[in-house]
CSV table of N, CA and C and ligand atoms in Angstrom, one decimal:
chain,number,residue,atom,x,y,z
D,1,MET,N,-112.4,86.4,-115.9
D,1,MET,CA,-111.4,87.3,-117.2
D,1,MET,C,-110.7,87.2,-117.9
D,2,LEU,N,-110.0,87.5,-118.8
D,2,LEU,CA,-108.9,87.5,-119.8
D,2,LEU,C,-108.0,88.3,-119.3
D,3,LEU,N,-108.0,89.2,-119.0
D,3,LEU,CA,-106.6,90.3,-118.9
D,3,LEU,C,-106.7,91.2,-117.3
D,4,ASP,N,-105.7,90.8,-116.4
D,4,ASP,CA,-105.5,91.4,-115.1
D,4,ASP,C,-105.0,92.4,-115.1
D,5,LYS,N,-105.6,93.6,-114.2
D,5,LYS,CA,-105.1,94.8,-114.7
D,5,LYS,C,-103.6,95.1,-114.3
D,6,LYS,N,-103.5,93.8,-113.2
D,6,LYS,CA,-101.7,93.5,-112.3
D,6,LYS,C,-101.0,93.3,-113.6
D,7,ASP,N,-101.2,92.9,-114.5
D,7,ASP,CA,-100.2,92.4,-115.7
D,7,ASP,C,-100.4,93.6,-116.3
D,8,MET,N,-100.5,94.7,-116.4
D,8,MET,CA,-100.5,95.8,-117.4
D,8,MET,C,-99.6,96.6,-117.2
D,9,PRO,N,-98.6,96.7,-117.9
D,9,PRO,CA,-97.2,97.5,-118.0
D,9,PRO,C,-97.8,99.2,-117.5
D,10,ILE,N,-96.8,99.4,-116.5
D,10,ILE,CA,-97.1,100.8,-116.2
D,10,ILE,C,-96.1,102.0,-116.8
D,11,VAL,N,-96.9,102.6,-117.7
D,11,VAL,CA,-95.8,104.1,-118.3
D,11,VAL,C,-96.0,105.0,-117.2
D,12,ALA,N,-95.2,106.1,-117.9
D,12,ALA,CA,-94.8,107.5,-117.4
D,12,ALA,C,-95.9,108.1,-117.2
D,13,MET,N,-96.8,108.0,-118.4
D,13,MET,CA,-98.0,108.9,-118.3
D,13,MET,C,-99.5,108.4,-117.5
D,14,ASP,N,-100.0,109.2,-116.6
D,14,ASP,CA,-101.3,108.4,-116.0
D,14,ASP,C,-102.2,108.5,-117.2
D,15,PHE,N,-102.4,109.8,-117.9
D,15,PHE,CA,-103.4,109.9,-119.0
D,15,PHE,C,-103.3,108.4,-119.5
D,16,MET,N,-102.2,107.6,-119.7
D,16,MET,CA,-102.2,106.6,-121.2
D,16,MET,C,-102.5,105.3,-119.8
D,17,ASN,N,-101.8,105.2,-118.8
D,17,ASN,CA,-102.8,104.1,-117.7
D,17,ASN,C,-103.7,104.1,-117.7
D,18,ASP,N,-104.5,104.9,-117.5
D,18,ASP,CA,-105.7,105.0,-117.3
D,18,ASP,C,-106.7,104.6,-118.6
D,19,VAL,N,-106.3,105.1,-120.2
D,19,VAL,CA,-106.5,104.7,-120.9
D,19,VAL,C,-106.5,103.3,-121.2
D,20,HIS,N,-105.2,102.6,-120.5
D,20,HIS,CA,-105.0,101.2,-120.9
D,20,HIS,C,-105.9,100.0,-119.8
D,21,ALA,N,-106.3,101.1,-118.7
D,21,ALA,CA,-106.8,100.0,-117.4
D,21,ALA,C,-108.3,100.3,-118.2
D,22,LYS,N,-108.9,100.8,-118.6
D,22,LYS,CA,-110.5,101.2,-119.4
D,22,LYS,C,-110.4,100.3,-120.3
D,23,ASP,N,-109.3,99.8,-121.2
D,23,ASP,CA,-109.1,98.9,-122.4
D,23,ASP,C,-109.5,97.9,-121.5
D,24,ILE,N,-108.9,97.2,-120.8
D,24,ILE,CA,-108.7,95.9,-120.2
D,24,ILE,C,-110.4,95.7,-119.8
D,25,GLU,N,-111.3,96.7,-119.1
D,25,GLU,CA,-112.2,96.3,-118.3
D,25,GLU,C,-113.2,95.9,-119.9
D,26,ILE,N,-112.9,96.9,-121.0
D,26,ILE,CA,-114.0,96.6,-122.1
D,26,ILE,C,-113.4,95.0,-122.6
D,27,ILE,N,-112.2,94.7,-122.4
D,27,ILE,CA,-111.9,93.9,-123.6
D,27,ILE,C,-112.6,92.6,-122.6
D,28,ASN,N,-112.6,92.7,-121.1
D,28,ASN,CA,-113.0,91.8,-120.4
D,28,ASN,C,-114.6,91.4,-120.5
D,29,THR,N,-115.0,92.6,-120.6
D,29,THR,CA,-116.3,92.6,-120.8
D,29,THR,C,-117.1,91.9,-122.2
D,30,LEU,N,-116.3,92.2,-123.3
D,30,LEU,CA,-116.2,91.6,-124.5
D,30,LEU,C,-115.9,90.1,-124.5
D,31,TYR,N,-115.1,89.6,-123.7
D,31,TYR,CA,-114.8,88.1,-123.6
D,31,TYR,C,-115.9,87.6,-123.3
D,32,ASP,N,-116.3,88.0,-122.1
D,32,ASP,CA,-117.7,87.6,-121.3
D,32,ASP,C,-118.8,87.3,-122.4
D,33,ALA,N,-118.8,88.2,-123.0
D,33,ALA,CA,-120.2,88.3,-124.2
D,33,ALA,C,-119.7,87.0,-125.1
D,34,LEU,N,-118.2,86.8,-125.4
D,34,LEU,CA,-117.8,85.9,-126.6
D,34,LEU,C,-118.2,84.8,-126.0
D,35,LEU,N,-118.2,84.5,-124.5
D,35,LEU,CA,-118.2,82.8,-123.7
D,35,LEU,C,-119.6,82.6,-123.9
D,36,SER,N,-120.6,84.0,-123.6
D,36,SER,CA,-121.9,83.5,-123.4
D,36,SER,C,-122.4,83.1,-124.8
D,37,TYR,N,-121.6,84.0,-126.1
D,37,TYR,CA,-122.6,83.8,-127.7
D,37,TYR,C,-121.9,81.7,-127.7
D,38,GLU,N,-120.6,81.8,-127.1
D,38,GLU,CA,-120.3,80.6,-127.7
D,38,GLU,C,-121.0,79.5,-126.9
D,39,THR,N,-121.5,80.0,-125.6
D,39,THR,CA,-122.2,78.6,-124.9
D,39,THR,C,-123.8,78.6,-125.7
D,40,VAL,N,-124.5,79.8,-125.5
D,40,VAL,CA,-125.6,79.7,-126.3
D,40,VAL,C,-125.2,80.9,-127.8
D,41,PRO,N,-125.3,80.2,-128.6
D,41,PRO,CA,-125.5,80.8,-129.6
D,41,PRO,C,-126.9,81.7,-130.3
D,42,SER,N,-127.6,82.2,-129.6
D,42,SER,CA,-128.6,83.3,-129.7
D,42,SER,C,-128.0,84.7,-130.8
D,43,GLU,N,-129.1,84.9,-131.5
D,43,GLU,CA,-129.5,86.2,-131.9
D,43,GLU,C,-128.8,87.2,-131.2
D,44,GLU,N,-129.8,87.2,-129.9
D,44,GLU,CA,-129.5,88.4,-129.0
D,44,GLU,C,-128.1,88.1,-128.1
D,45,HIS,N,-127.7,87.5,-128.1
D,45,HIS,CA,-126.3,87.1,-127.7
D,45,HIS,C,-125.0,87.5,-128.8
D,46,LYS,N,-125.1,87.0,-130.1
D,46,LYS,CA,-124.4,88.0,-131.2
D,46,LYS,C,-124.3,89.2,-131.0
D,47,GLU,N,-125.5,89.9,-131.2
D,47,GLU,CA,-126.1,91.2,-131.1
D,47,GLU,C,-124.7,92.2,-130.0
D,48,ARG,N,-124.9,90.9,-128.8
D,48,ARG,CA,-124.6,92.1,-127.8
D,48,ARG,C,-123.0,91.7,-127.5
D,49,LEU,N,-122.7,90.7,-128.6
D,49,LEU,CA,-121.0,90.9,-128.8
D,49,LEU,C,-120.8,91.6,-129.7
D,50,ILE,N,-121.7,92.1,-130.7
D,50,ILE,CA,-120.8,92.6,-131.8
D,50,ILE,C,-121.1,94.1,-131.6
D,51,GLN,N,-122.0,94.3,-130.6
D,51,GLN,CA,-122.1,96.1,-129.6
D,51,GLN,C,-120.8,96.4,-129.2
D,52,LEU,N,-120.3,95.2,-128.0
D,52,LEU,CA,-119.7,95.6,-127.6
D,52,LEU,C,-117.9,95.5,-128.1
D,53,TYR,N,-118.0,94.9,-129.1
D,53,TYR,CA,-116.7,94.9,-130.1
D,53,TYR,C,-117.2,96.4,-130.4
D,54,ARG,N,-118.1,96.8,-131.1
D,54,ARG,CA,-118.2,98.1,-131.9
D,54,ARG,C,-117.3,99.3,-130.7
D,55,GLU,N,-117.8,99.2,-129.5
D,55,GLU,CA,-117.8,99.6,-128.1
D,55,GLU,C,-116.1,100.0,-128.2
D,56,TRP,N,-115.2,99.1,-128.0
D,56,TRP,CA,-114.1,98.7,-127.9
D,56,TRP,C,-113.4,99.1,-128.7
D,57,PHE,N,-113.9,99.1,-130.3
D,57,PHE,CA,-112.9,99.6,-131.4
D,57,PHE,C,-112.9,101.5,-131.3
D,58,GLU,N,-114.2,101.6,-131.0
D,58,GLU,CA,-114.3,103.4,-130.6
D,58,GLU,C,-113.8,103.5,-129.6
D,59,HIS,N,-113.7,102.7,-128.3
D,59,HIS,CA,-112.5,102.9,-127.7
D,59,HIS,C,-111.2,103.1,-127.7
D,60,THR,N,-110.7,102.8,-128.7
D,60,THR,CA,-109.2,102.2,-129.4
D,60,THR,C,-109.2,103.4,-130.0
D,61,ILE,N,-110.2,103.7,-131.0
D,61,ILE,CA,-109.5,105.1,-131.8
D,61,ILE,C,-109.3,106.2,-131.3
D,62,GLU,N,-109.7,106.3,-130.3
D,62,GLU,CA,-109.9,107.4,-128.8
D,62,GLU,C,-108.4,107.5,-128.3
D,63,HIS,N,-108.5,105.8,-127.8
D,63,HIS,CA,-107.1,105.5,-126.9
D,63,HIS,C,-106.0,106.4,-127.9
D,64,PHE,N,-105.6,105.8,-129.1
D,64,PHE,CA,-104.6,106.2,-130.2
D,64,PHE,C,-104.9,107.4,-130.1
D,65,HIS,N,-106.0,107.5,-130.9
D,65,HIS,CA,-105.5,109.3,-131.2
D,65,HIS,C,-105.0,110.2,-130.0
D,66,GLY,N,-105.7,109.9,-128.7
D,66,GLY,CA,-105.3,110.5,-127.5
D,66,GLY,C,-103.7,110.7,-127.9
D,67,GLU,N,-103.1,109.8,-127.9
D,67,GLU,CA,-101.1,109.3,-128.0
D,67,GLU,C,-100.9,110.3,-129.1
D,68,GLU,N,-101.7,110.0,-130.4
D,68,GLU,CA,-101.0,110.5,-131.2
D,68,GLU,C,-101.1,111.9,-131.8
D,69,VAL,N,-101.9,112.5,-130.6
D,69,VAL,CA,-102.2,113.9,-130.7
D,69,VAL,C,-101.1,114.5,-130.3
D,70,LEU,N,-101.2,114.2,-129.0
D,70,LEU,CA,-99.5,114.8,-128.2
D,70,LEU,C,-98.1,114.2,-128.9
D,71,MET,N,-97.9,113.3,-129.7
D,71,MET,CA,-96.9,113.1,-130.1
D,71,MET,C,-96.5,113.8,-131.2
D,72,VAL,N,-97.8,114.2,-132.0
D,72,VAL,CA,-97.4,115.5,-132.9
D,72,VAL,C,-97.0,116.6,-132.1
D,73,GLU,N,-98.1,116.6,-131.0
D,73,GLU,CA,-97.8,118.0,-130.4
D,73,GLU,C,-96.1,118.5,-130.1
D,74,LYS,N,-95.8,117.2,-129.2
D,74,LYS,CA,-94.8,117.1,-128.8
D,74,LYS,C,-94.0,116.8,-129.7
D,75,LYS,N,-94.1,116.8,-130.9
D,75,LYS,CA,-92.5,116.5,-131.7
D,75,LYS,C,-91.8,115.6,-131.6
D,76,PHE,N,-92.7,114.3,-131.2
D,76,PHE,CA,-92.0,113.0,-130.8
D,76,PHE,C,-91.3,112.8,-132.0
D,77,PRO,N,-90.0,112.4,-132.7
D,77,PRO,CA,-89.7,111.8,-133.8
D,77,PRO,C,-89.4,110.5,-133.9
D,78,PRO,N,-90.0,109.3,-133.6
D,78,PRO,CA,-90.6,108.3,-134.1
D,78,PRO,C,-92.1,108.3,-133.9
D,79,TYR,N,-92.9,109.2,-134.3
D,79,TYR,CA,-94.3,109.5,-134.1
D,79,TYR,C,-94.8,108.2,-135.4
D,80,PRO,N,-94.1,108.4,-136.3
D,80,PRO,CA,-94.6,107.5,-137.7
D,80,PRO,C,-94.6,106.0,-137.5
D,81,VAL,N,-93.4,105.6,-136.3
D,81,VAL,CA,-93.4,104.4,-136.3
D,81,VAL,C,-94.4,104.0,-135.0
D,82,HIS,N,-95.0,104.5,-134.3
D,82,HIS,CA,-95.8,104.8,-133.3
D,82,HIS,C,-97.3,104.2,-134.0
D,83,LYS,N,-97.2,105.4,-134.8
D,83,LYS,CA,-98.6,105.6,-135.6
D,83,LYS,C,-98.9,104.8,-136.7
D,84,SER,N,-98.1,103.7,-136.9
D,84,SER,CA,-98.3,103.3,-138.2
D,84,SER,C,-98.7,101.6,-137.1
D,85,GLU,N,-98.1,101.2,-136.2
D,85,GLU,CA,-98.5,100.4,-135.0
D,85,GLU,C,-100.2,100.5,-134.7
D,86,HIS,N,-100.4,101.6,-134.6
D,86,HIS,CA,-101.8,101.9,-134.4
D,86,HIS,C,-102.7,101.8,-135.3
D,87,ASP,N,-102.4,102.3,-136.5
D,87,ASP,CA,-103.0,102.3,-137.6
D,87,ASP,C,-103.4,100.5,-138.1
D,88,ARG,N,-102.0,99.5,-137.9
D,88,ARG,CA,-101.9,98.4,-138.4
D,88,ARG,C,-103.2,97.5,-137.3
D,89,ALA,N,-103.5,97.8,-136.4
D,89,ALA,CA,-103.9,97.4,-135.0
D,89,ALA,C,-105.3,97.5,-135.6
D,90,LEU,N,-105.5,98.8,-135.7
D,90,LEU,CA,-107.0,99.0,-136.1
D,90,LEU,C,-107.7,98.4,-137.2
D,91,ALA,N,-106.8,98.5,-137.9
D,91,ALA,CA,-107.2,97.6,-139.7
D,91,ALA,C,-107.4,96.1,-139.3
D,92,LEU,N,-107.0,95.5,-138.5
D,92,LEU,CA,-107.4,94.0,-138.2
D,92,LEU,C,-108.2,94.0,-137.5
D,93,MET,N,-108.4,94.6,-136.2
D,93,MET,CA,-109.7,95.3,-135.4
D,93,MET,C,-111.0,95.2,-136.0
D,94,ASP,N,-110.8,95.9,-137.1
D,94,ASP,CA,-112.1,96.1,-138.1
D,94,ASP,C,-112.3,94.7,-139.2
D,95,ASP,N,-111.1,94.2,-139.7
D,95,ASP,CA,-111.2,93.1,-140.6
D,95,ASP,C,-111.8,92.0,-139.8
D,96,VAL,N,-111.1,91.9,-138.7
D,96,VAL,CA,-111.9,90.5,-137.7
D,96,VAL,C,-113.5,90.4,-137.6
D,97,LEU,N,-113.5,91.7,-137.1
D,97,LEU,CA,-115.1,92.3,-137.1
D,97,LEU,C,-116.1,91.7,-138.1
D,98,ARG,N,-115.7,92.3,-139.4
D,98,ARG,CA,-116.0,92.0,-140.7
D,98,ARG,C,-116.0,90.8,-140.7
D,99,ASN,N,-115.3,90.1,-140.8
D,99,ASN,CA,-115.4,88.5,-140.7
D,99,ASN,C,-116.1,87.9,-140.2
D,100,PHE,N,-116.1,88.4,-138.8
D,100,PHE,CA,-116.9,87.4,-137.9
D,100,PHE,C,-118.6,87.6,-138.6
D,101,ILE,N,-118.8,89.0,-138.9
D,101,ILE,CA,-120.3,89.6,-139.2
D,101,ILE,C,-120.4,88.6,-140.4
D,102,THR,N,-119.6,88.4,-141.2
D,102,THR,CA,-120.0,87.9,-142.7
D,102,THR,C,-120.0,86.0,-142.7
D,103,THR,N,-119.0,86.0,-142.2
D,103,THR,CA,-119.1,84.2,-141.7
D,103,THR,C,-119.6,83.8,-140.3
D,104,GLY,N,-119.8,84.4,-139.5
D,104,GLY,CA,-120.0,83.7,-138.0
D,104,GLY,C,-119.0,82.9,-137.7
D,105,ASP,N,-117.8,83.0,-138.0
D,105,ASP,CA,-116.4,82.3,-137.7
D,105,ASP,C,-116.3,82.6,-136.2
D,106,ILE,N,-116.8,82.4,-135.5
D,106,ILE,CA,-116.5,82.5,-133.7
D,106,ILE,C,-115.3,81.7,-133.2
D,107,ALA,N,-114.9,80.7,-133.5
D,107,ALA,CA,-113.4,80.4,-133.5
D,107,ALA,C,-112.5,81.5,-133.9
D,108,GLY,N,-112.5,82.0,-135.0
D,108,GLY,CA,-111.8,83.1,-135.8
D,108,GLY,C,-111.6,84.3,-134.5
D,109,LEU,N,-112.6,84.6,-134.2
D,109,LEU,CA,-112.8,85.8,-133.4
D,109,LEU,C,-112.1,85.6,-132.0
D,110,LYS,N,-112.2,84.2,-131.6
D,110,LYS,CA,-112.1,83.9,-130.1
D,110,LYS,C,-110.8,83.8,-130.2
D,111,GLN,N,-110.2,83.4,-131.3
D,111,GLN,CA,-108.8,83.2,-131.3
D,111,GLN,C,-108.0,84.8,-131.6
D,112,TYR,N,-108.4,85.5,-131.9
D,112,TYR,CA,-107.8,87.1,-132.3
D,112,TYR,C,-107.9,87.5,-130.7
D,113,ILE,N,-109.5,87.5,-130.0
D,113,ILE,CA,-109.3,88.2,-129.1
D,113,ILE,C,-108.9,87.4,-127.7
D,114,THR,N,-108.8,86.2,-127.6
D,114,THR,CA,-108.1,85.3,-126.7
D,114,THR,C,-106.1,85.8,-126.7
D,115,GLN,N,-106.0,85.6,-128.4
D,115,GLN,CA,-104.9,85.2,-128.1
D,115,GLN,C,-103.8,86.6,-128.7
D,116,VAL,N,-104.3,86.9,-130.0
D,116,VAL,CA,-103.6,88.0,-130.8
D,116,VAL,C,-103.6,89.3,-129.7
D,117,VAL,N,-104.7,89.4,-129.0
D,117,VAL,CA,-105.0,90.9,-128.4
D,117,VAL,C,-104.4,90.8,-127.0
D,118,PRO,N,-104.5,90.4,-126.6
D,118,PRO,CA,-103.8,90.2,-125.0
D,118,PRO,C,-102.0,90.5,-125.6
D,119,GLN,N,-101.6,89.4,-126.1
D,119,GLN,CA,-100.2,89.4,-126.7
D,119,GLN,C,-99.8,91.0,-127.6
D,120,TRP,N,-100.5,91.3,-128.0
D,120,TRP,CA,-100.2,92.6,-128.8
D,120,TRP,C,-100.6,94.1,-127.7
D,121,PHE,N,-101.3,93.9,-127.1
D,121,PHE,CA,-101.8,95.0,-126.1
D,121,PHE,C,-100.4,95.0,-125.1
D,122,VAL,N,-100.2,94.1,-124.3
D,122,VAL,CA,-98.7,93.9,-123.7
D,122,VAL,C,-97.7,94.4,-124.2
D,123,GLN,N,-97.3,93.7,-125.4
D,123,GLN,CA,-96.0,94.2,-126.3
D,123,GLN,C,-96.2,95.4,-126.5
D,124,HIS,N,-97.2,96.1,-126.8
D,124,HIS,CA,-97.5,97.5,-127.6
D,124,HIS,C,-96.8,98.3,-126.4
D,125,ILE,N,-97.7,98.2,-125.0
D,125,ILE,CA,-97.5,99.3,-123.9
D,125,ILE,C,-96.1,98.8,-124.0
D,126,GLN,N,-95.3,98.0,-123.6
D,126,GLN,CA,-93.8,97.9,-123.3
D,126,GLN,C,-93.2,98.3,-124.0
D,127,SER,N,-93.3,98.2,-125.2
D,127,SER,CA,-92.4,99.3,-126.0
D,127,SER,C,-92.9,100.5,-126.7
D,128,MET,N,-93.7,100.7,-127.4
D,128,MET,CA,-94.3,101.9,-127.5
D,128,MET,C,-94.8,103.1,-127.1
D,129,ASP,N,-95.7,102.5,-126.0
D,129,ASP,CA,-96.1,103.6,-125.6
D,129,ASP,C,-95.1,103.7,-124.2
D,130,THR,N,-94.2,102.9,-123.6
D,130,THR,CA,-93.6,103.5,-122.6
D,130,THR,C,-92.2,104.2,-123.1
D,131,VAL,N,-91.9,103.8,-124.4
D,131,VAL,CA,-91.1,105.2,-124.6
D,131,VAL,C,-91.5,106.4,-125.2
D,132,THR,N,-92.2,106.5,-125.6
D,132,THR,CA,-93.3,107.6,-125.7
D,132,THR,C,-93.7,108.4,-124.5
D,133,ALA,N,-94.1,107.8,-123.6
D,133,ALA,CA,-94.5,107.9,-122.2
D,133,ALA,C,-93.5,108.7,-121.7
D,134,MET,N,-92.5,108.1,-121.7
D,134,MET,CA,-90.9,108.4,-121.1
D,134,MET,C,-90.6,109.6,-121.6
D,135,PHE,N,-90.7,110.1,-123.1
D,135,PHE,CA,-90.5,111.0,-124.1
D,135,PHE,C,-92.0,112.4,-123.1
D,136,PHE,N,-92.7,112.2,-123.2
D,136,PHE,CA,-93.7,113.2,-123.0
D,136,PHE,C,-93.1,114.0,-121.7
D,137,LYS,N,-93.1,112.7,-120.7
D,137,LYS,CA,-92.5,113.2,-119.4
D,137,LYS,C,-91.5,113.9,-119.1
D,138,SER,N,-90.3,113.7,-119.9
D,138,SER,CA,-88.6,113.9,-119.9
D,138,SER,C,-88.3,114.7,-120.5
D,139,GLY,N,-89.1,114.7,-121.8
D,139,GLY,CA,-88.6,115.5,-123.1
D,139,GLY,C,-87.4,115.0,-123.9
D,140,MET,N,-87.4,113.8,-123.2
D,140,MET,CA,-86.0,112.9,-123.9
D,140,MET,C,-86.3,112.3,-125.1
D,141,SER,N,-85.5,112.4,-126.2
D,141,SER,CA,-86.0,111.2,-127.2
D,141,SER,C,-85.4,109.9,-127.3
D,142,PRO,N,-85.7,109.1,-127.5
D,142,PRO,CA,-85.1,107.3,-127.4
D,142,PRO,C,-84.1,107.7,-128.3
D,143,CYS,N,-84.0,108.5,-129.5
D,143,CYS,CA,-83.0,108.9,-130.6
D,143,CYS,C,-81.4,109.4,-129.9
D,144,SER,N,-81.5,110.0,-128.5
D,144,SER,CA,-80.8,110.7,-127.4
D,144,SER,C,-80.4,110.0,-126.5
D,145,MET,N,-81.1,108.4,-126.0
D,145,MET,CA,-80.9,108.1,-124.9
D,145,MET,C,-79.5,107.5,-125.0
D,146,HIS,N,-78.8,107.3,-124.1
D,146,HIS,CA,-77.7,106.5,-124.2
D,146,HIS,C,-77.7,105.3,-122.4
G,1,FE2,FE1,-101.6,103.0,-125.5
G,2,FE2,FE1,-99.5,103.6,-128.6
């Protein structure tokens, strides 16, 4: 197991917590597939790894989209900042997979999944998602908080 749900920061909106918990499950499954491929680098293990990565990517698109739709609807002032963090994360996620498919660099993929992703995930929830969820719940803008 790579990520423990107990370490997941909880935000003020349950729908967001649910999506984050699901994301942790997917990342953990992906991590297992990565270890399997590392141990036995068969074509079958590689295909499963890529397949799970794509599922995680699809889930992440939905995850981000769900937050973005509500931010637009509720006119969240720092929407562009939150949205650009999402866009950057998705672009990197896509780059890493393309790189793995082209070069077969499992070390690079492992470094990304085990180090970059967990750190980004927790940090993003603690900052952007926390403030955004608070705004959804209370209607309070972080700009007007004292
Ligand atoms: Fe989120
Ligand atoms: Fe977010």
